[in-house]
PDB file of N, CA and C in Angstrom:
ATOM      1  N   UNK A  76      43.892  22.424 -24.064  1.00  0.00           N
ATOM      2  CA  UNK A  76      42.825  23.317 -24.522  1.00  0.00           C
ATOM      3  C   UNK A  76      42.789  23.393 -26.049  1.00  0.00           C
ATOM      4  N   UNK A  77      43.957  23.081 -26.613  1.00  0.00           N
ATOM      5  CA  UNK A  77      43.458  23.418 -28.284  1.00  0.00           C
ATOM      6  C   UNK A  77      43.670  22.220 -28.740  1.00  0.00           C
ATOM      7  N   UNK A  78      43.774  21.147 -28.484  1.00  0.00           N
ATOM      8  CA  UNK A  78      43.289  20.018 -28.565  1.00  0.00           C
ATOM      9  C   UNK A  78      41.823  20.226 -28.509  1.00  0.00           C
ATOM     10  N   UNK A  79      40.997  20.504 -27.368  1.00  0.00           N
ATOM     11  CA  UNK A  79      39.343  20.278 -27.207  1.00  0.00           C
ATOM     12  C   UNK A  79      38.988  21.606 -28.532  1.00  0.00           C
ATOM     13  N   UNK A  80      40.127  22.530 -28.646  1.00  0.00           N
ATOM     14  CA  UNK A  80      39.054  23.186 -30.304  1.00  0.00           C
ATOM     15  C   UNK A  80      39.307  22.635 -31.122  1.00  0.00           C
ATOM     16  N   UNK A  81      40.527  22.257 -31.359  1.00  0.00           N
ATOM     17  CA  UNK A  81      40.407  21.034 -32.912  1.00  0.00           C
ATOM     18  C   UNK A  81      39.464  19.925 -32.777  1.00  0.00           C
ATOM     19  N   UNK A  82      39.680  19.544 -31.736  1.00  0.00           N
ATOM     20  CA  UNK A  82      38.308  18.687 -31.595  1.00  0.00           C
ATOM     21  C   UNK A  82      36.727  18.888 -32.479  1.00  0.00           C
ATOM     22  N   UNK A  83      36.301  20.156 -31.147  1.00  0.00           N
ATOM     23  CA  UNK A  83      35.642  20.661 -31.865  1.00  0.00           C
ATOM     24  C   UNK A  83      35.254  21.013 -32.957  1.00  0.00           C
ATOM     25  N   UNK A  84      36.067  21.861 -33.919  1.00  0.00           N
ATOM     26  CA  UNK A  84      35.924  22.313 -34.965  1.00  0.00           C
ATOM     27  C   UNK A  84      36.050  20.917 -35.726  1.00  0.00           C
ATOM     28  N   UNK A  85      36.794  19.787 -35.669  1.00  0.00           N
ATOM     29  CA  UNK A  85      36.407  18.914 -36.645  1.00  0.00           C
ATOM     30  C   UNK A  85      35.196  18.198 -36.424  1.00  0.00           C
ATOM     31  N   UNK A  86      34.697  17.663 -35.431  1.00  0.00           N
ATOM     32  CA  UNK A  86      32.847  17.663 -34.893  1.00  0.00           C
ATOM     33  C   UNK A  86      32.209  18.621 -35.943  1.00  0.00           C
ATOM     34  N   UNK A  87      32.443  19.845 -35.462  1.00  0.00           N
ATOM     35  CA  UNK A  87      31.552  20.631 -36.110  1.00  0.00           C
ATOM     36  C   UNK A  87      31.454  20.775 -38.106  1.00  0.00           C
ATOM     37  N   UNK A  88      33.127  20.494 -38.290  1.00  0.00           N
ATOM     38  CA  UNK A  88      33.123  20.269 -39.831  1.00  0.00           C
ATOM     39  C   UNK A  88      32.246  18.862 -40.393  1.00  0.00           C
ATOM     40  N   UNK A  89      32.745  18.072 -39.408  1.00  0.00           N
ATOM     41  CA  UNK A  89      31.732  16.611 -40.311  1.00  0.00           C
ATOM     42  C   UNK A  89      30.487  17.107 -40.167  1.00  0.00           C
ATOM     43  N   UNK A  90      29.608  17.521 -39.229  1.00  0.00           N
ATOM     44  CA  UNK A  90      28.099  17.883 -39.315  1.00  0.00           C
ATOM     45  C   UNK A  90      27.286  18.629 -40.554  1.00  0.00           C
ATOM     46  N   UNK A  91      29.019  19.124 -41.219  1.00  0.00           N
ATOM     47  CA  UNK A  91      28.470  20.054 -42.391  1.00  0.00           C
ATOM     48  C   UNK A  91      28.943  19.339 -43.311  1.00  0.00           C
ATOM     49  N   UNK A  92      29.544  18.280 -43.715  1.00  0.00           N
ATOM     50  CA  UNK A  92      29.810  17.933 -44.530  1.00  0.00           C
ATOM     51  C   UNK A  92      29.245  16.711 -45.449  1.00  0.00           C
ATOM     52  N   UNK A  93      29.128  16.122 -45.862  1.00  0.00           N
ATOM     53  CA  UNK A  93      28.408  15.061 -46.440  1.00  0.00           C
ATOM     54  C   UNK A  93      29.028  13.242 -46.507  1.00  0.00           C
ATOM     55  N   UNK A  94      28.443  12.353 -46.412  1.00  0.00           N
ATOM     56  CA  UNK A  94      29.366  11.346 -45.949  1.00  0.00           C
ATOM     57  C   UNK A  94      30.343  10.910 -47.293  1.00  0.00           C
ATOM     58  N   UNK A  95      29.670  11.365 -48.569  1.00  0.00           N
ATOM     59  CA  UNK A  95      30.869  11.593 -49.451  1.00  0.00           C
ATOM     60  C   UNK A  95      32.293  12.265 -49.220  1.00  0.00           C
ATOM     61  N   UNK A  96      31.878  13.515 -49.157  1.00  0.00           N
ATOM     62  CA  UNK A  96      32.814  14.505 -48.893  1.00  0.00           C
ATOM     63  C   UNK A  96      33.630  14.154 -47.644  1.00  0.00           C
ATOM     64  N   UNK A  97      33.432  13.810 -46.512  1.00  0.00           N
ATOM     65  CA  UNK A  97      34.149  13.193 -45.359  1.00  0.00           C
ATOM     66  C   UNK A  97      35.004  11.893 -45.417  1.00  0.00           C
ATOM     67  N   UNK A  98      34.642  11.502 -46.328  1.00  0.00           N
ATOM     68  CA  UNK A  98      35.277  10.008 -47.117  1.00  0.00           C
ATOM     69  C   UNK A  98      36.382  10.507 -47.863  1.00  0.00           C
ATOM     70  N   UNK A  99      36.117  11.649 -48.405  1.00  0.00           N
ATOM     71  CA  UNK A  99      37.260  11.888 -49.720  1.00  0.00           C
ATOM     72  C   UNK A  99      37.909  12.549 -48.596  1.00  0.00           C
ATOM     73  N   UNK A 100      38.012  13.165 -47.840  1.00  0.00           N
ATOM     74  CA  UNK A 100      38.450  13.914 -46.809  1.00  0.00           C
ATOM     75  C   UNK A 100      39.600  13.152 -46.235  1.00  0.00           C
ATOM     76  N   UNK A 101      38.561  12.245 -45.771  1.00  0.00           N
ATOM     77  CA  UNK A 101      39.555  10.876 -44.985  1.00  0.00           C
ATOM     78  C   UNK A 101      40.712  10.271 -45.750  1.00  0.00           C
ATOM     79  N   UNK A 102      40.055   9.919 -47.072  1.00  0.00           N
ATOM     80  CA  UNK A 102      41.280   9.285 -47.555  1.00  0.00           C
ATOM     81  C   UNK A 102      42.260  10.117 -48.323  1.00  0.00           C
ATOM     82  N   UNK A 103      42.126  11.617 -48.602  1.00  0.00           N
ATOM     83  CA  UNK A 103      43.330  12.571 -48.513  1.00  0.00           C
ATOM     84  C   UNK A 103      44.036  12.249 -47.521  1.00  0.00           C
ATOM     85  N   UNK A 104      43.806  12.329 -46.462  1.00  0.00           N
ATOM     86  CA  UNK A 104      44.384  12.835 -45.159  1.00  0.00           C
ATOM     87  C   UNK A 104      45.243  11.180 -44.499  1.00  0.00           C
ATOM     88  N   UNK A 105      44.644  10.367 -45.164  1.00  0.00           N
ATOM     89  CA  UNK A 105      45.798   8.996 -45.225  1.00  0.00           C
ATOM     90  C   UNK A 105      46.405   8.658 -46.113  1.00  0.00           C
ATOM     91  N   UNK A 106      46.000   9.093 -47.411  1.00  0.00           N
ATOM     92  CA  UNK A 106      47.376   9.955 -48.349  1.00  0.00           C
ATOM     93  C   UNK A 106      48.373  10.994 -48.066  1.00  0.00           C
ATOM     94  N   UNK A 107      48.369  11.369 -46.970  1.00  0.00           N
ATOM     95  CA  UNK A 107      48.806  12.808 -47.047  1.00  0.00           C
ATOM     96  C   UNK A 107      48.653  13.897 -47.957  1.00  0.00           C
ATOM     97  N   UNK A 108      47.827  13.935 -48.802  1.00  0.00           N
ATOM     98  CA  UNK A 108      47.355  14.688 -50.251  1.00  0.00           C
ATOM     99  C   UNK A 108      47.135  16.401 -49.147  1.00  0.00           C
ATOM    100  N   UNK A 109      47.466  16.931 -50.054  1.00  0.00           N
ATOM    101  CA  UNK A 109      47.462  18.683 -49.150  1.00  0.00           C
ATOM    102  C   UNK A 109      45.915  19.100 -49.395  1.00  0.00           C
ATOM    103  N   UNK A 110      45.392  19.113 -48.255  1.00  0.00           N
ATOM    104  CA  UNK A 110      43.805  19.261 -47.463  1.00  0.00           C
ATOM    105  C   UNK A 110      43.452  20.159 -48.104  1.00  0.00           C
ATOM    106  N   UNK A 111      44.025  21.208 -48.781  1.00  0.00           N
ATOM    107  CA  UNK A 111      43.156  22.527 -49.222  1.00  0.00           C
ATOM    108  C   UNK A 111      43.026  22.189 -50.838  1.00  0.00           C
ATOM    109  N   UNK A 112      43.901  21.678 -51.074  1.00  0.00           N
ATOM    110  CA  UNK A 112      43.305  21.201 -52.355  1.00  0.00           C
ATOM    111  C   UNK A 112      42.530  20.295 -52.615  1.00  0.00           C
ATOM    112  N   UNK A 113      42.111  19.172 -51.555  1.00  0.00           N
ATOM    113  CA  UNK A 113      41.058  18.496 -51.494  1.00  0.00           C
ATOM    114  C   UNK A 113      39.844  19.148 -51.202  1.00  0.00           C
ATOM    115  N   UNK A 114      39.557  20.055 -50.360  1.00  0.00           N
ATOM    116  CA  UNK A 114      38.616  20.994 -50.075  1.00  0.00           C
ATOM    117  C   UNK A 114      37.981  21.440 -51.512  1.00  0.00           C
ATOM    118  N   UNK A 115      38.757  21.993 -52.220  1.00  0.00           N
ATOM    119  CA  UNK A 115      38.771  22.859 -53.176  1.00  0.00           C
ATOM    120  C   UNK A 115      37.698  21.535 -54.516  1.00  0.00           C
ATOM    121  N   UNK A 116      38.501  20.516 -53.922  1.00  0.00           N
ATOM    122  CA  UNK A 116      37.613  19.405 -55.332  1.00  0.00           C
ATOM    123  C   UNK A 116      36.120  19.046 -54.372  1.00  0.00           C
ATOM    124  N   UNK A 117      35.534  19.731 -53.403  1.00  0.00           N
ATOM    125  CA  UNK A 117      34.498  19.034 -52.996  1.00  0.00           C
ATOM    126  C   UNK A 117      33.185  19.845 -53.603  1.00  0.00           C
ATOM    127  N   UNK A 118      33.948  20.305 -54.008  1.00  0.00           N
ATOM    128  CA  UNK A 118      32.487  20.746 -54.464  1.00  0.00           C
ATOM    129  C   UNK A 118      31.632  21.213 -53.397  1.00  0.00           C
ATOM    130  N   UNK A 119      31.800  22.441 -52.462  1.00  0.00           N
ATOM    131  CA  UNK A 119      30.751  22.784 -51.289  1.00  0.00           C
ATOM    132  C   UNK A 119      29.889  23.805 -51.852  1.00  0.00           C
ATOM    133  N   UNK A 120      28.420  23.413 -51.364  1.00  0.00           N
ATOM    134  CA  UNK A 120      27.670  24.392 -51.327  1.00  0.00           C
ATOM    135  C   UNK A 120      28.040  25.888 -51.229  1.00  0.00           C
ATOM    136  N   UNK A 121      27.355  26.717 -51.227  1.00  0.00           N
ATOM    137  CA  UNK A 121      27.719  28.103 -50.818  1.00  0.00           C
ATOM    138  C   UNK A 121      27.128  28.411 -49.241  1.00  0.00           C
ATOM    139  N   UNK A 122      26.419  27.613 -49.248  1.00  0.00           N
ATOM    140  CA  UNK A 122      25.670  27.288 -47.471  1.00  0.00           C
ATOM    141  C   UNK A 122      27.291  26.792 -46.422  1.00  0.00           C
ATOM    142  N   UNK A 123      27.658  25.259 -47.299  1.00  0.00           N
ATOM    143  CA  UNK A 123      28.911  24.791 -46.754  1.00  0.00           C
ATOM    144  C   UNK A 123      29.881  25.445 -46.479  1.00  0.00           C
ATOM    145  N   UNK A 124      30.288  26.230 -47.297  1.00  0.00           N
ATOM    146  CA  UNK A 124      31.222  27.200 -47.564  1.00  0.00           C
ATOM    147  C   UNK A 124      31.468  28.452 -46.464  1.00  0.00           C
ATOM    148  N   UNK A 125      29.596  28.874 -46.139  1.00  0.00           N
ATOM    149  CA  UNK A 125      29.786  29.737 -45.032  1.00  0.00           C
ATOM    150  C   UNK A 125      29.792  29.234 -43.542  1.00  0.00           C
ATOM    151  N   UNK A 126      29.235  27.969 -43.399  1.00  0.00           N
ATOM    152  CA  UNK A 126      28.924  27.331 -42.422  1.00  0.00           C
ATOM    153  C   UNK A 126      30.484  26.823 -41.832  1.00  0.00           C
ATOM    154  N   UNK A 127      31.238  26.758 -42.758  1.00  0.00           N
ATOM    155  CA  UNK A 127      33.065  26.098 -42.678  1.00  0.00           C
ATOM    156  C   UNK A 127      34.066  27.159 -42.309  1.00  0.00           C
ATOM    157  N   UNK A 128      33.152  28.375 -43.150  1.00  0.00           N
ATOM    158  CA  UNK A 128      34.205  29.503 -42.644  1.00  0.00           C
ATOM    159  C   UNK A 128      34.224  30.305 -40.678  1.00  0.00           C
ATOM    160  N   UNK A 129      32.383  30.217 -40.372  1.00  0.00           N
ATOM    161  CA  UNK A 129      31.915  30.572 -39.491  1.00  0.00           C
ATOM    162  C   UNK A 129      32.596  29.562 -38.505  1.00  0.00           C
ATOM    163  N   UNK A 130      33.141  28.170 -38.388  1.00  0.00           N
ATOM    164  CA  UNK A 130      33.220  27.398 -37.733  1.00  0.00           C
ATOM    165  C   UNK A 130      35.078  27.673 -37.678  1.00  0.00           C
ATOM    166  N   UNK A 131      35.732  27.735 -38.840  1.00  0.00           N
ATOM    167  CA  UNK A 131      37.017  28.190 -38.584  1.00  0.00           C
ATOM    168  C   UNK A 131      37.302  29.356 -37.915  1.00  0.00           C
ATOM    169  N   UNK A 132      36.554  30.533 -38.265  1.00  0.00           N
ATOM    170  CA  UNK A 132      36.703  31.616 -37.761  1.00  0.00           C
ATOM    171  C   UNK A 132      36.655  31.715 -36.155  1.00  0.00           C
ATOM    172  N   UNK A 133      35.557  30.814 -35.849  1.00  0.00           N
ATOM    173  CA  UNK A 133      35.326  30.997 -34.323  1.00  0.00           C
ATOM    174  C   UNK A 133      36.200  29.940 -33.450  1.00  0.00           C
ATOM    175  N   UNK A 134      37.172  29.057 -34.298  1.00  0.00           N
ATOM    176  CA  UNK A 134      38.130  28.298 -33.815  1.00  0.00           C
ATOM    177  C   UNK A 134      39.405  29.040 -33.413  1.00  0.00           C
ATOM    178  N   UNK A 135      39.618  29.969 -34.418  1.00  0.00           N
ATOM    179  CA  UNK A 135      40.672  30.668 -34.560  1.00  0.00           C
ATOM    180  C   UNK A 135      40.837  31.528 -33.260  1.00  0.00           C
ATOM    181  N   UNK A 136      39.544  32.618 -33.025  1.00  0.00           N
ATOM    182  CA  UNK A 136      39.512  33.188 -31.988  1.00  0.00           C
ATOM    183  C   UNK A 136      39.535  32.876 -30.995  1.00  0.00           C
ATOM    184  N   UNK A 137      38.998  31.356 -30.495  1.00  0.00           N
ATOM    185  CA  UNK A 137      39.035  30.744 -29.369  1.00  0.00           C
ATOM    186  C   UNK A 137      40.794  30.598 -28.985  1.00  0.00           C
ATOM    187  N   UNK A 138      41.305  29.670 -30.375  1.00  0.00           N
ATOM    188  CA  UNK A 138      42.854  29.646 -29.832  1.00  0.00           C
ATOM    189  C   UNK A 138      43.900  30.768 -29.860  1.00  0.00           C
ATOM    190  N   UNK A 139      43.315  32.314 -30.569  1.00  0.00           N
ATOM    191  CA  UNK A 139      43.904  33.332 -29.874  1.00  0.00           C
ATOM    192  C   UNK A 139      44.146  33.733 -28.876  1.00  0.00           C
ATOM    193  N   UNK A 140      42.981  33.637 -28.381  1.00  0.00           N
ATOM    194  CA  UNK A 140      42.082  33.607 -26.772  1.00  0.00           C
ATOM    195  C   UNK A 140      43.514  33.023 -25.616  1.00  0.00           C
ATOM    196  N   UNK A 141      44.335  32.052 -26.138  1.00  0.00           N
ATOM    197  CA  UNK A 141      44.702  31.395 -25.460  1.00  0.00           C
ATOM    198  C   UNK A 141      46.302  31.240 -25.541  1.00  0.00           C
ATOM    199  N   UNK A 142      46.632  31.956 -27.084  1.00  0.00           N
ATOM    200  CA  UNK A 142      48.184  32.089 -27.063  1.00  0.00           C
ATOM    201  C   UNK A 142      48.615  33.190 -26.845  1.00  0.00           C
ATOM    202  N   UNK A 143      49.847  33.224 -26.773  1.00  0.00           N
ATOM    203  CA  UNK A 143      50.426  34.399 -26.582  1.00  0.00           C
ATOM    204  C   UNK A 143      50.640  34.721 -27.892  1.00  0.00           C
ATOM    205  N   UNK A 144      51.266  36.513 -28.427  1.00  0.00           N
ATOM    206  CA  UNK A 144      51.863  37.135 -29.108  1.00  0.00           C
ATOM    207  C   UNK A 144      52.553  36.263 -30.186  1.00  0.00           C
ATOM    208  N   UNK A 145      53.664  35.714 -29.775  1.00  0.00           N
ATOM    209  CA  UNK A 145      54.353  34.872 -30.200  1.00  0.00           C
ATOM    210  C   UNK A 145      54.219  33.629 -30.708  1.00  0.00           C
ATOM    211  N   UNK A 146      52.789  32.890 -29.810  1.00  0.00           N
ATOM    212  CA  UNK A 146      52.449  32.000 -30.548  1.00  0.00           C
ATOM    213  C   UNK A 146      51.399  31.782 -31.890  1.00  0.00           C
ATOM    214  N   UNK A 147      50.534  33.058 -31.725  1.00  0.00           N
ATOM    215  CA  UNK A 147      49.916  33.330 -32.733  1.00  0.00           C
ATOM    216  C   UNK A 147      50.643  33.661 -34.105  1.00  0.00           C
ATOM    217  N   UNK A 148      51.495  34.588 -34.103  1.00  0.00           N
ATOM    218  CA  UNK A 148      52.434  34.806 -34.942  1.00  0.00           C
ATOM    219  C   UNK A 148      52.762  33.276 -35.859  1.00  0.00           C
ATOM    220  N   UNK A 149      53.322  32.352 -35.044  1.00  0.00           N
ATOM    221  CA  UNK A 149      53.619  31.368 -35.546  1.00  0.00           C
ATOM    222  C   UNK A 149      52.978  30.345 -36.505  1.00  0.00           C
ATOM    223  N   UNK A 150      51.256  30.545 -35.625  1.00  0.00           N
ATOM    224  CA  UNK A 150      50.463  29.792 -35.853  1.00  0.00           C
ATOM    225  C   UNK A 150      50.157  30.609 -37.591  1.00  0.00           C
ATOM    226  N   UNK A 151      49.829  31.726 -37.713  1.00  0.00           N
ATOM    227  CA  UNK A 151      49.502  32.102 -38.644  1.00  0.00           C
ATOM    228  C   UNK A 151      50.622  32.131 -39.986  1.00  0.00           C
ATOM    229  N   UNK A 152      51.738  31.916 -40.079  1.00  0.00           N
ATOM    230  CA  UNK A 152      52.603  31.433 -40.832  1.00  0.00           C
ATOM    231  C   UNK A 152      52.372  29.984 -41.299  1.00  0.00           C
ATOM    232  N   UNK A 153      51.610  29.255 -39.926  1.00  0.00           N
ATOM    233  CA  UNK A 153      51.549  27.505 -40.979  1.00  0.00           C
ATOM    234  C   UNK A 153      50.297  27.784 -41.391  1.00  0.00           C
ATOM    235  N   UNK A 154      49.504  28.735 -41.555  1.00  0.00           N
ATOM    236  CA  UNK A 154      48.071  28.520 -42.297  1.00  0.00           C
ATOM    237  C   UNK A 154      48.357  28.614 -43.607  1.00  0.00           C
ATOM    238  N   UNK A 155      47.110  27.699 -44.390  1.00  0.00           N
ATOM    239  CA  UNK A 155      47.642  27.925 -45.410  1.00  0.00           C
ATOM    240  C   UNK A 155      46.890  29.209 -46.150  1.00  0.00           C
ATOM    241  N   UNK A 156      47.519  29.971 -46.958  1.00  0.00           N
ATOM    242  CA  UNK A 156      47.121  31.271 -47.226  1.00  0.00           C
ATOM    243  C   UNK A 156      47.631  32.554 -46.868  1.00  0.00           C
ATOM    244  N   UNK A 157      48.331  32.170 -45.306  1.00  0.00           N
ATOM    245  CA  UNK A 157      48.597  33.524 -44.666  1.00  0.00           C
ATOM    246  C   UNK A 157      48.106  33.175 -43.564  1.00  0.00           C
ATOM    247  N   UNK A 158      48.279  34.769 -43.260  1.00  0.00           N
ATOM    248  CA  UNK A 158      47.664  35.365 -41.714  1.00  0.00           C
ATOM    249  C   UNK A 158      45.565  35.153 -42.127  1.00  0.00           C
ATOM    250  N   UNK A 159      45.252  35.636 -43.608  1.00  0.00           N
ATOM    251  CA  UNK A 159      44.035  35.263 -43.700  1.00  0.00           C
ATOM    252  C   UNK A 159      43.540  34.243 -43.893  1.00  0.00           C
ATOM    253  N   UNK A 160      44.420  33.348 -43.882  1.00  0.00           N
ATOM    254  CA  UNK A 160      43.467  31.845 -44.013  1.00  0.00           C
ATOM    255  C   UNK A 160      43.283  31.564 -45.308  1.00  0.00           C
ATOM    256  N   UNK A 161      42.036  30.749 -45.342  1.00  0.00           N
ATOM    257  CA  UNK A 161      41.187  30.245 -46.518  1.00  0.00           C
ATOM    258  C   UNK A 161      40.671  31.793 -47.448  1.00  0.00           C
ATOM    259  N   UNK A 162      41.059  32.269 -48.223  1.00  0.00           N
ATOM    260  CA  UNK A 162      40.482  33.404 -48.697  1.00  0.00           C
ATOM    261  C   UNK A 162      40.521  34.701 -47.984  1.00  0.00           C
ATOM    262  N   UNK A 163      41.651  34.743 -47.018  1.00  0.00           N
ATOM    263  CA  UNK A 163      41.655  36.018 -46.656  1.00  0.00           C
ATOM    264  C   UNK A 163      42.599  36.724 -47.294  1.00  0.00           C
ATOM    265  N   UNK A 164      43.360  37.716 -46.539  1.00  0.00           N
ATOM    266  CA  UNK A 164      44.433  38.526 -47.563  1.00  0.00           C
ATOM    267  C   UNK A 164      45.995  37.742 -47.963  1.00  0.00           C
ATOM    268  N   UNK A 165      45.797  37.562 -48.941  1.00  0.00           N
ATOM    269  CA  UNK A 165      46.899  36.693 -49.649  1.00  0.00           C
ATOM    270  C   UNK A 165      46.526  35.219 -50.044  1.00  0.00           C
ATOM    271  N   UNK A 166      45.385  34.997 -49.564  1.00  0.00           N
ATOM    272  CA  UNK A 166      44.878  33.711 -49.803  1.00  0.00           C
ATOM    273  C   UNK A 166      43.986  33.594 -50.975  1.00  0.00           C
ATOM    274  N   UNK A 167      43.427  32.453 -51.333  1.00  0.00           N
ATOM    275  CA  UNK A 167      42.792  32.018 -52.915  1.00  0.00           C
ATOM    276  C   UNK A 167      41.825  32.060 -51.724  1.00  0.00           C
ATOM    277  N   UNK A 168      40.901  32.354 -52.964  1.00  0.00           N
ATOM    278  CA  UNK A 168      39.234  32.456 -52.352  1.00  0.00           C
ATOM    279  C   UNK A 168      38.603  31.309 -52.664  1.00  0.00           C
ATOM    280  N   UNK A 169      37.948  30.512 -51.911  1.00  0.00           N
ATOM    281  CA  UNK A 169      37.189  29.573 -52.059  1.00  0.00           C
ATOM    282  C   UNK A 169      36.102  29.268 -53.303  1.00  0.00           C
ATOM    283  N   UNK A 170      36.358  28.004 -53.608  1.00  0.00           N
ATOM    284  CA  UNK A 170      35.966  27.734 -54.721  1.00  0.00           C
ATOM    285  C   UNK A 170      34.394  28.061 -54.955  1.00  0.00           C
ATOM    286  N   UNK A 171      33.894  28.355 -56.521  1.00  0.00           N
ATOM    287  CA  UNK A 171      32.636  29.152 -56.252  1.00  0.00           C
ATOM    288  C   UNK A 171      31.380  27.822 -56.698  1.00  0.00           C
TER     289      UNK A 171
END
């Protein structure tokens, strides 16, 4: 099951993203280069920006939906930022 939301949510991220930006994406991510700082150089719209957050957000809840106590806990320690994510509490706010 959270396999088919990562799925998802990355479907749903390329649709918003641009075939530039999915390129630089790609070849971070076969660098191993750390994803949020690539994010951060793309330069997203403020459209992108909400459209990325709306799509994480509703990922997140889905795989709450589905862990336990314990595993959420966990999960929210490897985010990067915190328990808030991308710009939530303790996190850098997305680039403007």
């Amino acid at each position: 099951k959270m396999d088919q939301i990562r799925q998802s949510e990355r479907s749903q991220m390329d649709s918003i993203l641009t075939a530039d930006q999915k390129s630089r994406l790609e070849t971070a991510k076969q660098n191993r280069q750390d994803r949020r700082q690539v994010f951060e150089s793309l330069n997203l719209t403020n459209e992108q920006k909400t459209k990325i957050d709306a799509v994480r957000s509703a990922s997140r809840q889905q795989m709450d939906a589905i862990l336990t106590a314990e595993q959420r806990q966990q999960m929210q320690q490897r985010r990067p930022g915190g328990p808030g994510g991308f710009g939530g509490p303790g996190g850098a706010q997305p680039p403007q």
